[in-house]
Coordinates of C-alpha atoms in Angstrom, one line a residue:
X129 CA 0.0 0.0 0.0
X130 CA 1.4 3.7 -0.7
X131 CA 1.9 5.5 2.8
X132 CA 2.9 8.6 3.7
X133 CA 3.6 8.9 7.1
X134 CA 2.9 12.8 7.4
X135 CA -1.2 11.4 6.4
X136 CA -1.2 8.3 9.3
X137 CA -2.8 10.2 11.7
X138 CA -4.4 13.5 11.8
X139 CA -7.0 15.6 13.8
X140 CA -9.7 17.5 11.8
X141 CA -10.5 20.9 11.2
X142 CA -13.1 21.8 12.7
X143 CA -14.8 25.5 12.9
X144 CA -14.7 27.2 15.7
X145 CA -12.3 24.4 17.7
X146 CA -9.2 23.8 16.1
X147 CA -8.0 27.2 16.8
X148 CA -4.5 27.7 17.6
X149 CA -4.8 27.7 21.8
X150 CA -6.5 24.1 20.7
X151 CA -3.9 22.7 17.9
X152 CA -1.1 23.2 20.8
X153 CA -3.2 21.2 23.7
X154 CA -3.4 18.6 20.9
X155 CA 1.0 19.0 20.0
X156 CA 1.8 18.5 23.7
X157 CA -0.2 15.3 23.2
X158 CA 1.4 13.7 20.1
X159 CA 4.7 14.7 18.5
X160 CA 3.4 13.0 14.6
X161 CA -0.4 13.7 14.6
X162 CA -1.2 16.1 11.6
X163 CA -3.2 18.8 12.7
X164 CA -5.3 21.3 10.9
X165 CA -6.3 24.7 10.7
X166 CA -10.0 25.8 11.2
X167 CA -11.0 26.2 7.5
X168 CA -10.5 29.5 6.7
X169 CA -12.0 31.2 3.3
X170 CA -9.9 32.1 0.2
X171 CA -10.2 36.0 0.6
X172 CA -10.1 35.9 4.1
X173 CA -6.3 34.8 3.9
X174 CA -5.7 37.6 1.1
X175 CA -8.0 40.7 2.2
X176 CA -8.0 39.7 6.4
X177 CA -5.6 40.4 9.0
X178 CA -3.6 36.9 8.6
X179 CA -2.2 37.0 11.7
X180 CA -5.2 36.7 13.3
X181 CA -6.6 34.2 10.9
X182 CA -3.5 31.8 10.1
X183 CA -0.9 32.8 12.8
X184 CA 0.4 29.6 14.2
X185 CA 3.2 28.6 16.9
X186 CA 5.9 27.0 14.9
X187 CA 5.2 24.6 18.1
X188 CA 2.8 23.4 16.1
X189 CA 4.3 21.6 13.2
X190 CA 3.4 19.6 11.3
X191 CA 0.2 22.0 10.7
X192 CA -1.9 22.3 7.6
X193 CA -4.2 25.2 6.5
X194 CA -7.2 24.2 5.2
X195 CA -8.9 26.6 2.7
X196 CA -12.1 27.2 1.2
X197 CA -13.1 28.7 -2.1
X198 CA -13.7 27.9 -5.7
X199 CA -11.9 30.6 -7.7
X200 CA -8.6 28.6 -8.5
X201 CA -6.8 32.3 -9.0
X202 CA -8.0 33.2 -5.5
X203 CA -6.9 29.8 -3.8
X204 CA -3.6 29.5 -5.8
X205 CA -3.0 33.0 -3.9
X206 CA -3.8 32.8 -0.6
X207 CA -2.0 28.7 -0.5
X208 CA 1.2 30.8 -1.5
X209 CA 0.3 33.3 1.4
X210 CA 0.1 29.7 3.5
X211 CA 3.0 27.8 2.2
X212 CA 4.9 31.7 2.8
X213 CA 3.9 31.4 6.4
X214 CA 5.2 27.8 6.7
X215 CA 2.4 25.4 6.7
X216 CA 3.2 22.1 5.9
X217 CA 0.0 21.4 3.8
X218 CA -2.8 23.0 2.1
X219 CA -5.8 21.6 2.2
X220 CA -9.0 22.2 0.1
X221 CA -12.3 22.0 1.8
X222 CA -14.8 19.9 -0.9
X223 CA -16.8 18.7 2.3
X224 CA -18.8 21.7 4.4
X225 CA -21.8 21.2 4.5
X226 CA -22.7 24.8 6.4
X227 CA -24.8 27.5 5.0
X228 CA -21.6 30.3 4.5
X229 CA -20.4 27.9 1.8
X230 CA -23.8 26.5 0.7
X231 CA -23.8 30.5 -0.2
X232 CA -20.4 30.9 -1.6
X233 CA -20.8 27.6 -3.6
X234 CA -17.8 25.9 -2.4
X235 CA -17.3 23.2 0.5
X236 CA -19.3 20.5 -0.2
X237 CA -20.7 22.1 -2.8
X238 CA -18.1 21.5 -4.7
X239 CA -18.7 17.5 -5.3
X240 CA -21.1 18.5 -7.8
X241 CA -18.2 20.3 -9.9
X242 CA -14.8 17.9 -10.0
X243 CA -13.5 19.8 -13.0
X244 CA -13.7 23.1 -11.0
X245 CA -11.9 21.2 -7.9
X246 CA -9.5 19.9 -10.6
X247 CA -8.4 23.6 -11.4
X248 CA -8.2 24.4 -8.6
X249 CA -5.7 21.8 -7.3
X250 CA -3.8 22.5 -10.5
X251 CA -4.0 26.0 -9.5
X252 CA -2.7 25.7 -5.8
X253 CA -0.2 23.1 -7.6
X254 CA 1.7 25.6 -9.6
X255 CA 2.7 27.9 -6.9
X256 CA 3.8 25.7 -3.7
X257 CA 6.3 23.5 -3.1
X258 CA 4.3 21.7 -0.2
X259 CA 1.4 19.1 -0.6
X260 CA -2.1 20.1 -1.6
X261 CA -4.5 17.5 -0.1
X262 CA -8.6 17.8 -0.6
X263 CA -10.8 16.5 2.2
X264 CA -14.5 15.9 0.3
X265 CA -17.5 13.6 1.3
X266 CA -18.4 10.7 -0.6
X267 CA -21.3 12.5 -2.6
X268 CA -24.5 15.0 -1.6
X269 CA -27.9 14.4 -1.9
X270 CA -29.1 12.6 -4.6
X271 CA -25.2 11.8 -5.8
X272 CA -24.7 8.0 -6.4
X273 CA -21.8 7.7 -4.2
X274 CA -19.7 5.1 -7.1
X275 CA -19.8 8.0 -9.5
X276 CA -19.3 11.0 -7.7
X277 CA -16.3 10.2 -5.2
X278 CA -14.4 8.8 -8.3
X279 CA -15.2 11.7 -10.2
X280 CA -13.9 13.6 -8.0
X281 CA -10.8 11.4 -7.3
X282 CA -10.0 11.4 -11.3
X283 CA -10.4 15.0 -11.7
X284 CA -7.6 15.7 -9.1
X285 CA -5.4 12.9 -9.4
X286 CA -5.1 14.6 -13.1
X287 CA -4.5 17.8 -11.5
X288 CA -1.7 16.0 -9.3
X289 CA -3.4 16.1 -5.8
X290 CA -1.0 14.5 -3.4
X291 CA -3.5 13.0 -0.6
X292 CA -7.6 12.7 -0.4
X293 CA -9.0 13.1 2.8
X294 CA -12.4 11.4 2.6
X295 CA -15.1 11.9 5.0
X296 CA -17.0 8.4 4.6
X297 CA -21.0 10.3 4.5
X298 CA -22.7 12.1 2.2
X299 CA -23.1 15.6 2.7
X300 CA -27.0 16.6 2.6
X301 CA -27.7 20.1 1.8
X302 CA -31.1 20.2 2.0
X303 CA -32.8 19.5 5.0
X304 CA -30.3 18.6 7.3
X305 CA -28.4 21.3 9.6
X306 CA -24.3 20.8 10.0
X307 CA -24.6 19.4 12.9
X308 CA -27.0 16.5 11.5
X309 CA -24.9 16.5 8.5
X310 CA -22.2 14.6 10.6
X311 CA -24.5 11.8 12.6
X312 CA -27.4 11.2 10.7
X313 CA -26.0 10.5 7.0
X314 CA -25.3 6.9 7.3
X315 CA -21.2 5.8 7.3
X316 CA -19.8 3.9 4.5
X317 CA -16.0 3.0 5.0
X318 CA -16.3 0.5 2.6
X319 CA -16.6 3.3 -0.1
X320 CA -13.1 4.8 1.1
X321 CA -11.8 1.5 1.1
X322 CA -12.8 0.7 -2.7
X323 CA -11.8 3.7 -3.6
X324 CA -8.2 3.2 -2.1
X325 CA -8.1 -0.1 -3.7
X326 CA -8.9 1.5 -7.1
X327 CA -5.9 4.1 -6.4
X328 CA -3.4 1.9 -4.7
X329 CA -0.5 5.1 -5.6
X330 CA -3.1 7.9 -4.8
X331 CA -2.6 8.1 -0.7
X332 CA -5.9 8.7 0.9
X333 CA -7.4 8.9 4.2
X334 CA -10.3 8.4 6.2
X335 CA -12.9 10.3 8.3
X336 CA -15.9 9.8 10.4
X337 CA -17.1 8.5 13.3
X338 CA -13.7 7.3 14.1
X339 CA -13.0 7.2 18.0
X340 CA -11.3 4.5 20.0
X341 CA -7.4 3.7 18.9
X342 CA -9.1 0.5 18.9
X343 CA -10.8 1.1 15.2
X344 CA -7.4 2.9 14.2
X345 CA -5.5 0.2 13.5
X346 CA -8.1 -2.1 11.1
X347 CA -8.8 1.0 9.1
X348 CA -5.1 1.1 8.6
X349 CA -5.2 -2.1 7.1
X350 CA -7.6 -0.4 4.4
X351 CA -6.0 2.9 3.9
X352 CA -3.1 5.5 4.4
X353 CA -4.6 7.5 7.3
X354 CA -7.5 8.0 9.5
X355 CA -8.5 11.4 10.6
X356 CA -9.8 11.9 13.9
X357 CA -12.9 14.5 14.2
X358 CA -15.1 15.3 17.3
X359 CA -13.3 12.4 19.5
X360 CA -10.3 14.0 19.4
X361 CA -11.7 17.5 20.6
X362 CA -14.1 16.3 22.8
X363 CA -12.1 13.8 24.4
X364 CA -8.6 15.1 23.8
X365 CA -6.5 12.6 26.0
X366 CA -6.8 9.8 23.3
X367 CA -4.0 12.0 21.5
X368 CA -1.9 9.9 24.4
X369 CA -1.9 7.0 22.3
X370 CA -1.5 8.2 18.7
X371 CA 3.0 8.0 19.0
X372 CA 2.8 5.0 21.1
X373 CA 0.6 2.7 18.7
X374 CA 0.8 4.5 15.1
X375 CA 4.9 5.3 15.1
X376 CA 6.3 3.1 17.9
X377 CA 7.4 6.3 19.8
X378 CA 6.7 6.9 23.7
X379 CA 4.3 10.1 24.0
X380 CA 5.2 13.3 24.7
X381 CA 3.7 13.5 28.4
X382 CA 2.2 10.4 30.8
X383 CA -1.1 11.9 30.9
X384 CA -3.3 15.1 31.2
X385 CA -2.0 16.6 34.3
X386 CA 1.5 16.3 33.1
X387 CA 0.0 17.9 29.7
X388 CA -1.5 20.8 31.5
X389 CA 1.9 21.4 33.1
X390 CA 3.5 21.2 30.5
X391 CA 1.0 23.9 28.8
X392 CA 1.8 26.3 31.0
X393 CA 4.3 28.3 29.3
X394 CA 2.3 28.7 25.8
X395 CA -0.8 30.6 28.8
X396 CA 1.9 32.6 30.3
X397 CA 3.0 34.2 26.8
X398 CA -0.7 34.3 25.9
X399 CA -1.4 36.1 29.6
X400 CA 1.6 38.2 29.0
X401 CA 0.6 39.5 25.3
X402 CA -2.8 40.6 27.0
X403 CA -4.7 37.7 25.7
X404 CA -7.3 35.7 28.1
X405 CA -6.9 32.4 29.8
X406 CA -10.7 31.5 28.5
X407 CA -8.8 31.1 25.0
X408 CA -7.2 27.7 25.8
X409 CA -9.6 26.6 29.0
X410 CA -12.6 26.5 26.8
X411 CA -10.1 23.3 24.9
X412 CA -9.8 21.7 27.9
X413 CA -13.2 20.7 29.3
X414 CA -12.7 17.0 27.5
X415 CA -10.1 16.0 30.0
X416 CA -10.5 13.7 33.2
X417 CA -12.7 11.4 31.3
X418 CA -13.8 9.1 34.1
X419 CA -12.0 10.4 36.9
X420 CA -13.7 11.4 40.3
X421 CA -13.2 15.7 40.0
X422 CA -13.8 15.9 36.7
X423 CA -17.3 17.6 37.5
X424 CA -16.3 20.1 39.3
X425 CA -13.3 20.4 37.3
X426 CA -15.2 21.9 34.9
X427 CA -17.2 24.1 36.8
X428 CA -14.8 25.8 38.1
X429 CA -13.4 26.3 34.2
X430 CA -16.9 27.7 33.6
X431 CA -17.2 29.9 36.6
X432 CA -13.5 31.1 37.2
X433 CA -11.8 30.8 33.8
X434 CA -13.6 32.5 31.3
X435 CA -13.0 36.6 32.8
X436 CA -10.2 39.0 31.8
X437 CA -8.9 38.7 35.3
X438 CA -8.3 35.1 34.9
X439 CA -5.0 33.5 35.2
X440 CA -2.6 30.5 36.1
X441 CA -3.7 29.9 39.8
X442 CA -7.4 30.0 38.5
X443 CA -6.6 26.8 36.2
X444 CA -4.3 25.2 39.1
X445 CA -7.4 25.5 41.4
X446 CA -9.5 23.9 38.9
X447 CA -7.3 20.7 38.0
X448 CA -6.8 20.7 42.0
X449 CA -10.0 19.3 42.0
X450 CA -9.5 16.0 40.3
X451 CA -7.9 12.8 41.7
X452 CA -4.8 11.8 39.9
X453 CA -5.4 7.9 40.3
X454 CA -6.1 6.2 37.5
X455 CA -9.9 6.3 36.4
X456 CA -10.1 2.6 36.1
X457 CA -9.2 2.5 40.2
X458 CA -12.4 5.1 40.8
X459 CA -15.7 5.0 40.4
X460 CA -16.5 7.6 37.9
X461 CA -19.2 10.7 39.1

């Protein structure tokens, strides 16, 4: 099978999460995953302030930036502005299901138009040296999944894509919200998987629904990567076994308190720069899965993290809360 290693393991974008306070929680918990930018729009990255928007810490890599658009001139610009600011990937967004790109006809609305994703690869091509991935579903609505994910795939294998990202649903843009978009359409991994088989060269990786390491391993034995969504936010510790079991290193820290030591630093600079502790906390509240403290862990995240006042001892207090023997020893609340 053709394997990249930069594609075994990565953790999703995902709007409004996988901000930069969020991507370096997720670092101190795995040296090799890939992780992703929030997907950030085309003219955003040329016309915006792109610090804001597509400032990273070089903490970070590997990172990619995931874009969206479907003007291949626009996109071919602002990757250059991304592979200029060091990201290790682009990434096109053929998957959103949202109403902002329902509007600006791209995302996912962009499976009904492969030849338009194929410029636009070609486009983004020309002008960086890095890899140009494109995450996509495996159809929307009415699509017959056979013919419109290897549509798709043709199109930009032409165009010399170097990865596809492939959420395993279809995407259904009428009459179901985003957030129905990713539970309700039923998952088809065995799609992905024919579709790998098909490509053997063409790397390609999978998404949805994926949770336990358990499941990450038999995917593997199906295709290049898996891509790790909701799990890995809302649950964040599972990140602890990504180096261990996918690359046969030891993780970076034992466990979440040693994490949130460990994370320490990267608030204190944030503090110091006048930023707010709410900016990472609000990452946090998936840890201590299990463990007795976890409750009122959060609370006091809720109640004691979130104002402009709040600092270091405020997060201390709040990990105070939770016993550091192993969940499995405790009954959890």
């Amino acid at each position: 099978m053709a394997s990249k290693e930069w594609l075994r393991f990565s953790v999703a974008p995902m709007m409004d999460w996988t901000d930069r306070y969020c991507r370096v929680v997720h670092r101190l918990m795995s040296r090799r995953a890939l992780l992703y930018t929030e997907m950030v729009t085309a003219q955003a990255v040329i016309r915006g302030d792109r610090q804001r928007l597509i400032g990273y810490d070089a903490f970070e890599h590997p990172v990619a930036l995931q874009l969206g658009g479907n003007d291949p001139s626009l996109l071919a610009e602002a990757a250059k502005i991304g592979a200029d600011f060091g990201y290790d990937e682009i990434n096109l967004n053929c998957g959103c299901p949202s109403d902002r790109v329902q509007g600006g006809a791209f995302g996912a609305c962009l499976m009904r138009e492969p030849e338009l994703v194929g410029d636009c690869v070609a486009a983004m091509k020309a002008v960086v040296p890095i890899p140009v991935t494109v995450k996509c579903r495996i159809g929307v609505d009415d699509q017959d999944p056979e013919v419109a994910l290897d549509a798709l795939t043709a199109t930009v294998r032409a165009a010399g894509v170097d990865a596809l990202i492939v959420h395993a649903r279809k995407a259904w843009l009428q009459g179901l919200s985003p957030k129905e978009n990713r539970e309700i359409p039923p998952l088809d991994y065995e799609r992905a998987y024919r579709l790998k088989r098909a490509n053997p060269d063409l790397p390609v990786a999978l998404n949805g629904g994926i949770r336990a390491p358990a499941e990450w391993l038999p995917h593997l034995a199906h295709v290049d990567g898996v891509m790790l969504g909701r799990e890995a936010y809302q649950n964040p510790e599972v990140l602890l076994s990504v180096d261990p079991l996918l690359f046969g290193e030891t993780a970076p820290v034992a466990d979440a308190f040693e994490m949130l030591e460990a994370l320490e630093p990267f608030i204190a600079t944030h503090l110091e720069r006048g930023g707010r502790l709410h900016a990472f906390t609000r990452h946090l509240v998936g840890l201590f899965p299990g463990r007795r403290g976890s409750r009122l862990f959060r609370r006091h995240l809720a109640e004691h993290c979130v104002g402009a006042g709040a600092g270091l001892a405020d997060l201390r207090a709040a990990i105070a809360h939770v016993e550091r023997e192993a969940p499995s020893a405790i009954a959890a609340e």
